[in-house]
XYZ file of C-alpha atoms in Angstrom:
675
model
C -0.203 0.063 -0.166
C 3.112 2.405 0.520
C 3.136 3.034 -3.493
C -0.742 3.401 -3.249
C -0.959 5.800 -0.550
C 2.136 8.106 -2.285
C 0.755 7.997 -5.698
C -2.872 8.277 -4.366
C -1.918 11.730 -2.602
C -0.339 13.088 -5.275
C -2.798 15.626 -6.066
C -2.612 17.279 -2.657
C -0.478 19.862 -2.521
C 2.128 20.761 0.180
C 1.761 24.530 -1.361
C -1.573 25.047 0.056
C -0.378 28.668 0.732
C -0.828 29.615 -2.861
C -3.831 29.616 -4.693
C -1.893 27.996 -7.797
C -2.555 24.687 -6.878
C -0.436 22.516 -8.109
C -0.743 19.061 -7.267
C 2.198 17.648 -4.932
C 2.230 15.446 -2.215
C 1.121 16.723 1.399
C 0.254 13.285 2.804
C 0.319 9.206 2.714
C -0.847 5.031 3.059
C 0.572 5.529 4.634
C 2.783 5.461 3.489
C 2.692 6.053 3.289
C -1.010 4.470 3.319
C -2.764 4.764 5.053
C -2.813 2.821 8.418
C -4.946 -0.014 6.898
C -3.695 -1.649 3.579
C -5.993 -1.506 0.719
C -7.334 -4.940 -0.608
C -5.507 -5.053 -3.883
C -7.533 -8.391 -4.696
C -10.979 -6.211 -4.811
C -9.850 -2.880 -6.414
C -13.215 -2.900 -8.804
C -15.260 -2.782 -5.327
C -13.188 -0.702 -3.703
C -13.118 2.225 -6.150
C -16.966 2.918 -5.599
C -16.739 2.804 -1.752
C -13.723 5.404 -2.277
C -15.808 7.474 -4.809
C -18.863 7.556 -2.372
C -16.903 8.785 0.966
C -14.511 11.012 -1.387
C -17.925 13.007 -2.081
C -20.074 12.646 1.415
C -16.744 12.896 3.731
C -13.771 13.984 1.876
C -14.593 17.094 -0.116
C -16.929 18.874 2.812
C -14.128 18.225 5.715
C -11.174 19.367 3.388
C -13.159 22.338 2.434
C -14.010 22.825 6.270
C -10.718 22.630 7.295
C -9.151 24.818 4.821
C -12.005 27.423 5.352
C -11.294 27.253 9.318
C -7.480 27.846 8.852
C -7.948 30.559 6.308
C -10.349 32.376 8.059
C -8.892 32.303 11.628
C -5.358 32.147 10.680
C -4.014 29.924 13.183
C -2.386 26.571 13.498
C -4.611 23.482 14.244
C -4.350 24.088 18.223
C -4.968 27.922 17.855
C -8.102 27.250 15.636
C -9.873 24.760 17.894
C -9.229 26.764 21.031
C -10.982 29.494 19.160
C -13.800 27.986 17.762
C -14.308 25.814 20.944
C -12.072 25.867 24.007
C -13.185 22.707 25.521
C -12.220 20.769 22.573
C -8.957 22.746 22.320
C -7.048 19.115 22.767
C -8.232 18.654 19.078
C -5.014 20.364 17.765
C -2.743 18.551 20.745
C -4.241 15.137 19.062
C -3.539 16.208 15.660
C 0.198 16.873 16.646
C 0.458 13.597 18.253
C -0.682 12.024 15.271
C 1.521 13.541 13.125
C 4.430 12.739 15.380
C 3.310 9.078 15.168
C 3.188 9.062 11.253
C 6.447 11.130 10.603
C 8.264 8.788 12.910
C 7.539 5.592 10.684
C 7.063 7.498 7.477
C 10.452 8.657 7.305
C 12.027 5.265 7.738
C 9.872 4.290 4.457
C 11.921 7.578 2.740
C 15.055 6.222 4.141
C 14.020 2.491 2.505
C 13.642 4.192 -0.998
C 17.051 6.282 -0.592
C 18.739 2.780 -0.111
C 16.899 1.399 -3.039
C 17.784 4.680 -5.022
C 21.619 4.522 -4.614
C 21.508 0.796 -5.014
C 19.950 1.731 -8.419
C 23.135 2.881 -10.163
C 24.514 -0.622 -11.161
C 23.468 -2.915 -13.954
C 22.595 -5.275 -13.516
C 19.997 -4.316 -10.730
C 21.509 -6.172 -7.347
C 18.040 -7.894 -6.812
C 17.562 -8.942 -10.457
C 19.251 -12.468 -9.419
C 20.055 -14.612 -6.556
C 23.307 -14.517 -4.664
C 25.632 -17.255 -5.486
C 27.318 -18.938 -2.475
C 30.637 -20.629 -2.673
C 31.199 -24.167 -0.354
C 34.665 -24.626 -1.019
C 34.784 -25.323 -4.987
C 30.771 -25.823 -5.210
C 28.981 -22.919 -6.085
C 25.437 -22.841 -4.838
C 22.210 -20.341 -4.828
C 21.487 -18.871 -1.429
C 18.637 -21.032 -0.098
C 16.484 -18.557 1.416
C 16.242 -16.952 -2.129
C 16.177 -20.088 -4.107
C 12.992 -20.942 -1.985
C 11.201 -17.305 -2.704
C 12.649 -14.880 -5.218
C 15.394 -12.618 -5.945
C 13.589 -9.478 -5.120
C 12.227 -10.779 -2.060
C 15.363 -12.215 -0.713
C 17.150 -8.426 -1.584
C 14.180 -7.199 0.119
C 13.638 -9.077 3.453
C 17.442 -9.935 3.551
C 19.744 -7.710 2.084
C 17.739 -4.248 2.855
C 16.024 -5.295 5.774
C 17.980 -8.174 7.349
C 14.638 -8.984 9.064
C 14.202 -11.283 12.102
C 11.730 -13.832 12.288
C 9.222 -12.014 14.725
C 8.714 -8.730 16.434
C 10.193 -10.227 19.780
C 13.606 -10.572 18.049
C 15.055 -7.482 17.887
C 18.258 -8.432 16.266
C 20.258 -5.052 16.814
C 20.343 -2.138 14.535
C 20.671 -2.282 10.932
C 23.412 0.082 10.332
C 22.641 0.507 6.606
C 19.081 1.767 6.970
C 20.071 3.926 10.214
C 22.565 5.601 8.015
C 19.537 6.384 5.629
C 17.207 7.226 8.150
C 19.537 9.983 9.206
C 19.880 11.413 5.951
C 15.965 11.337 5.442
C 16.154 13.294 8.789
C 18.645 15.684 7.858
C 16.798 16.537 4.326
C 13.279 17.127 6.476
C 14.957 19.090 8.978
C 16.564 21.447 6.435
C 13.712 21.872 4.123
C 11.306 22.904 7.051
C 13.753 25.143 8.665
C 14.226 26.990 5.350
C 10.539 27.503 5.495
C 7.303 27.671 3.124
C 9.220 30.931 1.014
C 11.626 28.978 -0.694
C 9.569 25.883 -1.448
C 8.001 27.576 -4.400
C 11.066 27.460 -6.034
C 11.107 23.692 -6.346
C 7.460 23.609 -6.381
C 7.060 23.063 -10.274
C 9.501 20.108 -10.056
C 8.079 18.447 -7.044
C 4.696 19.140 -8.676
C 5.003 17.979 -12.149
C 7.936 15.105 -11.786
C 5.896 12.281 -10.204
C 3.328 12.979 -13.053
C 5.943 12.787 -16.129
C 7.273 9.395 -14.289
C 3.846 7.959 -13.600
C 3.152 8.917 -17.185
C 6.455 7.003 -18.584
C 5.541 3.854 -16.315
C 1.836 4.095 -17.863
C 2.856 3.973 -21.205
C 5.999 1.539 -20.473
C 3.153 -0.666 -18.656
C 0.555 -1.224 -21.080
C 3.356 -2.583 -23.399
C 4.109 -5.298 -21.404
C 2.621 -8.638 -21.418
C -0.328 -8.930 -19.616
C -1.066 -5.234 -18.831
C -4.498 -5.776 -20.096
C -5.034 -8.688 -17.875
C -4.303 -6.428 -14.795
C -6.463 -3.398 -15.611
C -9.505 -5.683 -16.510
C -8.889 -7.142 -12.909
C -8.738 -3.655 -11.831
C -12.100 -2.577 -13.416
C -13.898 -5.834 -12.623
C -16.618 -5.254 -9.601
C -17.214 -7.815 -7.036
C -20.412 -7.186 -5.210
C -19.743 -9.318 -2.284
C -16.546 -7.284 -1.397
C -18.457 -4.274 -2.113
C -21.010 -5.157 0.887
C -18.045 -5.961 3.311
C -18.103 -3.181 6.292
C -14.088 -3.719 6.340
C -13.902 -2.134 2.626
C -15.673 0.805 3.426
C -13.553 1.210 6.419
C -10.372 1.249 4.464
C -11.766 3.274 2.080
C -12.491 5.900 4.474
C -9.443 5.470 6.147
C -7.479 6.165 2.645
C -9.927 9.438 2.166
C -8.302 11.086 5.140
C -4.812 10.186 4.477
C -4.865 11.384 1.066
C -6.583 14.468 1.633
C -4.730 14.963 4.975
C -7.731 15.425 7.117
C -7.252 15.505 10.901
C -3.382 16.026 10.897
C -3.588 19.653 10.975
C -1.174 20.238 8.090
C -4.405 21.749 5.937
C -5.149 24.213 8.370
C -1.549 25.107 9.180
C -0.997 25.404 5.244
C -4.473 27.280 4.220
C -3.711 29.578 7.360
C -0.949 31.354 4.959
C -4.139 31.846 2.036
C -5.090 35.254 1.579
C -8.184 36.058 3.064
C -10.509 36.021 0.185
C -8.974 33.060 -1.583
C -11.419 30.820 -2.663
C -10.911 27.837 -0.811
C -14.269 26.394 -2.328
C -12.607 25.833 -5.212
C -9.465 24.673 -3.991
C -11.019 21.878 -2.125
C -13.189 20.432 -5.378
C -10.343 20.969 -7.587
C -8.004 19.107 -5.317
C -10.282 16.500 -4.106
C -11.153 16.044 -8.098
C -7.190 15.895 -8.768
C -6.678 13.437 -6.092
C -9.340 10.938 -7.087
C -7.709 11.422 -10.995
C -4.582 10.660 -9.667
C -5.977 7.766 -7.653
C -7.380 6.126 -11.185
C -4.141 7.017 -12.868
C -1.711 5.713 -10.530
C -3.848 2.413 -9.913
C -3.839 2.023 -13.485
C 0.086 1.806 -13.527
C 0.048 -0.579 -10.291
C -2.225 -2.929 -11.996
C -0.583 -2.908 -15.368
C 2.981 -3.942 -13.771
C 0.943 -6.213 -11.264
C -0.550 -8.000 -14.294
C 2.698 -8.416 -16.448
C 4.030 -9.644 -13.040
C 1.086 -12.152 -12.318
C 1.350 -13.699 -16.117
C 5.224 -14.203 -15.062
C 4.302 -16.048 -12.027
C 1.587 -17.971 -13.499
C 4.040 -19.117 -16.011
C 6.718 -20.237 -13.706
C 3.890 -22.007 -12.167
C 2.695 -23.694 -15.038
C 6.744 -24.741 -15.694
C 7.093 -26.361 -12.025
C 3.769 -28.048 -12.094
C 4.552 -29.419 -15.661
C 7.652 -31.122 -14.412
C 5.853 -32.561 -11.337
C 3.388 -34.292 -13.987
C 6.626 -35.476 -16.058
C 8.014 -36.911 -13.315
C 4.871 -38.809 -12.381
C 4.483 -39.807 -15.882
C 8.128 -41.375 -15.638
C 7.501 -43.221 -12.459
C 4.085 -44.416 -14.101
C 1.858 -42.560 -11.150
C -0.004 -41.292 -14.011
C -0.820 -42.824 -17.302
C 0.469 -41.214 -20.411
C -3.229 -41.780 -21.461
C -4.568 -38.437 -19.234
C -2.285 -35.938 -21.241
C -4.078 -34.778 -24.331
C -2.615 -35.905 -27.335
C -1.846 -31.844 -28.730
C 0.102 -30.934 -25.437
C 3.971 -30.542 -26.109
C 5.791 -30.390 -22.730
C 8.799 -28.057 -24.347
C 6.019 -25.604 -25.579
C 3.362 -25.676 -22.997
C 0.899 -23.116 -22.848
C -1.410 -21.757 -19.926
C -4.097 -23.182 -22.015
C -3.050 -26.543 -22.273
C -1.992 -27.258 -18.881
C -5.222 -25.977 -17.241
C -7.045 -28.721 -19.759
C -4.404 -31.239 -18.601
C -5.234 -30.329 -14.979
C -8.909 -30.648 -15.595
C -8.352 -34.224 -16.752
C -6.034 -35.277 -13.960
C -8.178 -33.745 -11.541
C -11.537 -35.664 -12.906
C -9.363 -39.219 -13.434
C -7.556 -38.919 -9.991
C -10.415 -37.504 -7.750
C -9.847 -39.756 -4.925
C -6.257 -39.240 -4.896
C -5.352 -35.839 -6.470
C -4.441 -33.564 -3.100
C -1.921 -36.042 -2.742
C -0.455 -34.900 -6.026
C 0.226 -31.465 -4.923
C -1.188 -30.092 -8.207
C -1.609 -26.251 -8.467
C -4.081 -25.054 -10.707
C -1.824 -22.022 -11.825
C -5.177 -19.664 -12.512
C -3.932 -16.056 -13.424
C -6.903 -15.014 -11.681
C -5.633 -16.501 -8.494
C -2.194 -14.643 -8.949
C -3.710 -11.150 -9.577
C -6.183 -11.774 -6.302
C -2.598 -12.641 -4.227
C -0.650 -9.821 -5.424
C 1.437 -8.421 -2.556
C 0.430 -5.459 -0.286
C 1.914 -3.259 1.590
C 5.634 -2.308 1.521
C 5.924 -4.881 -0.707
C 4.126 -3.558 -3.481
C 7.080 -1.020 -3.774
C 10.001 -2.766 -2.668
C 9.103 -6.418 -4.116
C 6.590 -6.065 -6.721
C 7.278 -3.132 -9.059
C 11.046 -3.903 -8.409
C 10.468 -7.389 -9.912
C 8.858 -5.750 -12.951
C 11.527 -3.467 -13.256
C 14.423 -6.030 -13.942
C 12.246 -7.177 -16.906
C 12.127 -3.824 -18.221
C 15.185 -2.525 -20.838
C 17.448 0.080 -19.161
C 16.321 -1.465 -15.915
C 18.743 0.792 -13.719
C 17.035 3.832 -15.515
C 13.215 2.863 -14.671
C 14.637 1.896 -11.146
C 16.128 5.412 -10.377
C 13.407 7.390 -11.749
C 11.030 5.470 -9.595
C 12.655 5.675 -6.462
C 13.477 9.220 -6.895
C 9.640 9.693 -7.502
C 9.271 7.987 -4.213
C 11.715 9.820 -2.393
C 10.117 13.079 -3.743
C 6.432 12.192 -2.707
C 7.862 11.072 0.432
C 9.618 14.530 1.372
C 6.508 16.591 0.445
C 4.206 14.227 2.496
C 6.900 14.766 5.546
C 7.104 18.507 5.144
C 3.083 18.573 5.431
C 3.429 16.431 8.478
C 5.896 18.409 9.950
C 3.713 21.378 9.420
C 1.070 19.963 11.317
C 3.529 19.495 14.477
C 5.785 22.976 14.178
C 2.962 25.459 12.833
C 0.309 24.811 15.989
C 3.300 24.390 18.565
C 5.333 27.439 17.188
C 2.215 29.754 17.232
C 0.837 28.870 20.596
C 3.974 28.468 22.707
C 5.990 31.194 20.714
C 9.453 28.940 20.601
C 12.028 29.876 18.105
C 11.346 27.597 15.025
C 14.521 26.710 14.194
C 15.428 25.170 17.345
C 12.189 23.599 17.650
C 12.346 21.762 14.443
C 15.795 20.754 15.025
C 14.982 19.689 18.430
C 11.989 17.533 16.713
C 14.250 16.095 13.814
C 16.749 14.868 16.515
C 14.512 13.455 19.035
C 12.327 11.826 15.831
C 15.607 10.331 14.481
C 16.575 8.516 17.791
C 13.001 7.547 18.458
C 13.190 6.282 15.083
C 15.878 3.759 15.733
C 13.253 1.579 16.759
C 12.265 0.897 13.234
C 15.669 0.763 11.839
C 16.526 -2.624 13.918
C 16.255 -6.228 12.492
C 12.825 -6.523 13.880
C 11.609 -2.693 12.564
C 9.668 -3.347 9.614
C 7.192 -4.925 12.232
C 6.831 -1.986 14.424
C 6.456 0.285 11.041
C 3.331 -2.588 10.260
C 1.932 -1.577 13.978
C 2.106 2.116 13.699
C 0.930 2.336 10.195
C -2.008 0.414 10.908
C -2.921 1.376 14.386
C -1.301 4.851 15.617
C -3.403 6.924 13.610
C -6.460 5.303 12.109
C -8.747 5.420 14.910
C -7.635 8.413 16.796
C -7.807 10.447 12.968
C -11.437 9.244 13.005
C -11.956 10.742 16.370
C -10.249 14.119 15.597
C -12.240 14.518 12.308
C -15.519 13.955 14.121
C -14.990 16.220 16.942
C -13.337 18.765 13.980
C -16.941 18.426 12.183
C -19.025 18.361 15.374
C -17.141 21.560 16.717
C -17.935 23.544 13.658
C -21.461 22.186 12.855
C -22.772 21.610 16.535
C -20.901 24.102 18.701
C -20.027 27.371 16.728
C -22.918 26.800 14.304
C -23.152 25.652 10.736
C -25.400 28.757 9.667
C -23.209 30.843 11.170
C -20.171 29.357 9.836
C -22.109 29.439 6.417
C -22.557 33.356 6.782
C -18.932 33.903 7.885
C -17.967 32.016 4.576
C -20.220 33.995 2.584
C -18.507 37.181 3.948
C -14.971 35.881 3.104
C -15.671 34.327 -0.225
C -18.049 36.414 -1.483
C -20.669 33.810 -2.796
C -22.390 31.332 -0.541
C -21.308 28.048 -0.722
C -23.654 25.037 -1.735
C -26.421 23.944 0.527
C -24.920 20.404 0.206
C -22.001 21.395 2.437
C -24.555 22.295 5.195
C -26.464 19.024 5.164
C -22.919 16.992 5.112
C -21.441 19.100 7.811
C -24.695 18.718 10.039
C -25.939 15.296 9.511
C -24.263 13.052 6.856
C -20.554 13.112 7.447
C -20.563 12.753 11.123
C -23.226 9.603 11.111
C -20.938 8.147 8.803
C -17.716 8.806 10.543
C -19.569 7.613 13.988
C -20.482 4.263 12.032
C -16.965 4.087 10.894
C -15.592 4.610 14.053
C -17.772 1.903 15.986
C -16.737 -0.495 13.086
C -12.769 0.153 13.970
C -13.593 -0.633 17.531
C -15.455 -3.248 16.883
C -12.889 -4.965 14.628
C -10.047 -4.020 16.896
C -11.745 -5.869 19.658
C -13.094 -8.991 17.410
C -9.716 -9.604 15.267
C -6.712 -9.934 17.344
C -4.083 -7.247 15.932
C -1.328 -9.200 14.124
C 1.399 -8.803 11.427
C 2.911 -10.917 8.761
C 6.381 -11.871 9.861
C 9.030 -13.342 7.226
C 10.491 -16.812 8.398
C 14.100 -17.025 7.337
C 14.003 -20.674 7.110
C 10.744 -21.298 5.342
C 11.432 -18.357 2.906
C 7.851 -17.510 3.328
C 5.471 -14.893 5.065
C 3.589 -16.110 8.139
C 0.594 -14.482 9.732
C 1.857 -13.832 13.566
C -0.485 -12.317 16.317
C 1.009 -9.261 18.442
C 2.539 -10.503 21.860
C 1.119 -9.418 25.133
C 3.680 -6.534 25.471
C 3.027 -5.521 21.531
C -0.392 -5.381 22.384
C 0.124 -2.901 25.312
C 2.130 -0.676 22.952
C -0.495 -0.739 20.407
C -3.392 0.320 22.935
C -0.833 3.044 24.363
C -0.502 4.811 20.916
C -4.275 4.865 20.469
C -4.721 6.113 23.934
C -2.107 8.656 24.026
C -3.242 10.105 20.587
C -6.373 10.765 21.833
C -5.954 11.661 25.316
C -5.563 15.648 25.281
C -9.181 15.680 23.852
C -10.786 14.327 27.393
C -7.750 15.982 29.321
C -8.429 19.512 27.961
C -11.921 19.070 27.990
C -12.090 18.155 31.726
C -9.600 20.659 32.830
C -11.752 23.631 31.068
C -15.032 22.361 32.232
C -13.811 23.076 35.627
C -12.156 25.982 34.926
C -8.622 24.373 36.100
C -7.122 25.630 32.670
C -7.532 29.290 30.962
C -9.910 29.202 27.664
C -7.557 31.731 26.256
C -10.702 33.976 25.459
C -9.262 36.813 26.964
C -5.836 36.506 25.414
C -4.506 36.977 21.893
C -1.263 36.999 20.122
C -1.365 38.573 16.910
C 1.957 39.736 14.905
C 1.648 42.689 12.776
C 4.845 43.990 11.032
C 5.939 47.195 9.414
C 8.976 46.746 7.319
C 11.114 44.313 9.388
C 9.680 45.218 12.617
C 7.312 42.965 14.592
C 4.640 44.006 17.244
C 3.045 41.122 19.641
C 0.262 41.899 20.980
C -1.007 39.754 24.219
C -3.199 39.349 27.351
C -5.095 41.907 25.850
C -8.608 42.268 27.509
C -11.907 40.969 26.081
C -12.928 44.316 24.864
C -9.443 45.410 23.619
C -9.112 42.214 21.418
C -12.496 42.423 19.986
C -11.433 45.748 18.743
C -8.334 44.676 17.352
C -9.966 42.043 15.363
C -12.981 43.700 14.096
C -10.941 47.130 13.917
C -13.750 48.668 15.503
C -13.974 50.472 18.754
C -15.694 48.035 21.624
C -18.789 50.311 21.674
C -19.103 49.673 18.027
C -18.562 45.812 18.216
C -20.967 43.097 18.719
C -20.488 41.695 22.041
C -18.891 38.253 22.200
C -20.632 35.392 23.901
C -20.771 35.529 27.754
C -18.198 33.636 29.804
C -16.489 31.460 26.758
C -15.407 32.771 23.721
C -16.631 29.438 21.725
C -18.418 31.598 18.896
C -19.573 35.130 18.113
C -23.533 34.940 19.016
C -26.002 34.874 16.062
C -25.854 37.868 13.843
C -22.573 39.166 15.119
C -19.991 40.444 12.851
C -17.266 37.752 11.787
C -14.228 37.620 13.629
C -11.518 38.516 10.822
C -14.007 41.041 8.876
C -11.624 43.071 6.491
C -11.944 46.833 7.151
C -11.289 49.709 4.664
C -8.033 50.927 6.236
C -5.470 51.348 3.834
C -2.485 50.137 6.120
C -4.057 46.555 6.473
C -6.796 44.553 6.172
C -7.411 44.633 9.852
C -7.326 48.343 10.258
C -4.072 48.607 12.726
C -1.388 51.209 12.474
C 1.220 48.367 11.577
C 1.090 46.274 8.274
C -0.587 43.131 9.060
C 1.835 40.156 8.075
C 1.129 38.169 4.881
C 1.640 35.018 6.889
C 0.175 33.878 10.440
C 1.867 33.910 13.502
C 4.693 31.775 12.550
C 6.657 30.993 9.381
C 7.260 27.490 8.533
């Protein structure tokens, strides 16, 4: 799902600050994925739920986050403190989820860096199994011979993986170095800030599409590509009715659009006050879906090619078994159709021969150990997760002409997408913290990267891939759903949908469609509540586990997490959601200031900045509304969760030529902090 997630999110720009919407990557699967893997065996059944949930959840809530950030001009913490102080914990939970995702996401960038540098050689190092010399005898590595060259390179040469999550095996120094490089690049990019990102925006946005287009053209020319694409668009109604498919589709929508991470709010807070974020939300969502389909076409064209190769290999192996049975008289020559030629055996001939043998040897057929070698089965069991990018695609590229070139382009694209995604993830951490606590940006960013690198060593030990699976599947999925539901409730039911729509009308210059009113008020929260319930039930009913690579068997085996890992898994979920009830309780009992009498806004004149803080409520109203207190509508009593009905919007532009807010200082074009 790594590749699906990366490519699926191509359309979401990490330049939300700009009104020039060029597609780039803000988030992943998750890897990067989405946390739960999409079932590649039922893509036809998956696309319909994904499109439905994109319309009723994705677009409305993406528009909501863009509008809230652009309107209030604060990071995710400040926004929810303003909208509803008692739900101010939403912003802190978003930061924690971003931290969890960033910890393992950068590890995947490290993997891509490793493969990128390994691609500069011919033949590619994963194209053939290594040869071991035992004195004068040369033998193929047993683990590689039982699996495949690409699978062996991934599990043994790259990860040097242990047999289970309980076996640490020590650090993998190659991946540790790659992780250090990845965090260094991310730290430098975030410290330089959003002003410099425009210089590389065209490349980072368009380069992945160029690579995708090249891969699509090359993929369509491969033998068997059409089989994969037909499989992609073949609907399976039984799968479409599976609640698990809908839950995974919703998770993919959250990750593809970056909902709940806080990055969308952070970037949109840099937009101009009159920017048409309604158009941006619709356009980005459409491009996102288009890119999802394009990326999936590329994936299934390659998987169709790979499935044909594996199916032919299956036919050859089973044909050798049949020849052995013929030579030992286990099978009679009469069972073989006269037109079958074992030296040029086709899949059709083997299928015919297989059916004849199965019919005649019905009682003892299972003892023969013959496989049906159906292309459909090969497509259904296509690898998922990290294996899609690092096993399936690498294997397909070994069959391409000039394979090192394609490999370099592919992993350069993944690195480009991953870094764009990490910048968005880091923005979800740095922007709200810097806005809220006024810490120096450079020091805080460097400290975050150093801390994340040392914690990330957990993922580069020999068992690290299993921890990546745990974090990918459980650290963000359920917390994100809870965060997005509460965001929806805070705006639609506490702040007030009608008031929010009125303020959007003032900000945009036109009234958004009533479609959004009904989605925010009823449909979206209802659907997300159902999805949350399904996630909790699944977590309680189905024991969480992971696919472990067993060296002796050279195969994957599904194992359940041990008790200590289950405790860690539950801790991740609790820690991510804990700030929400903690802040609610503290503010309900007035143990924590709700921030209604404080405001910190940065103004500048030339290079000079002026911070206004600890203002009385009337002074704050005057500064925000550019009016004296007597001219401004009085705010709501006790808590400034939202301004009362009929009141002037909190960021209404004024006619003062010196700035939008009528202050003697020129308002900074960015919010309180700079990325």
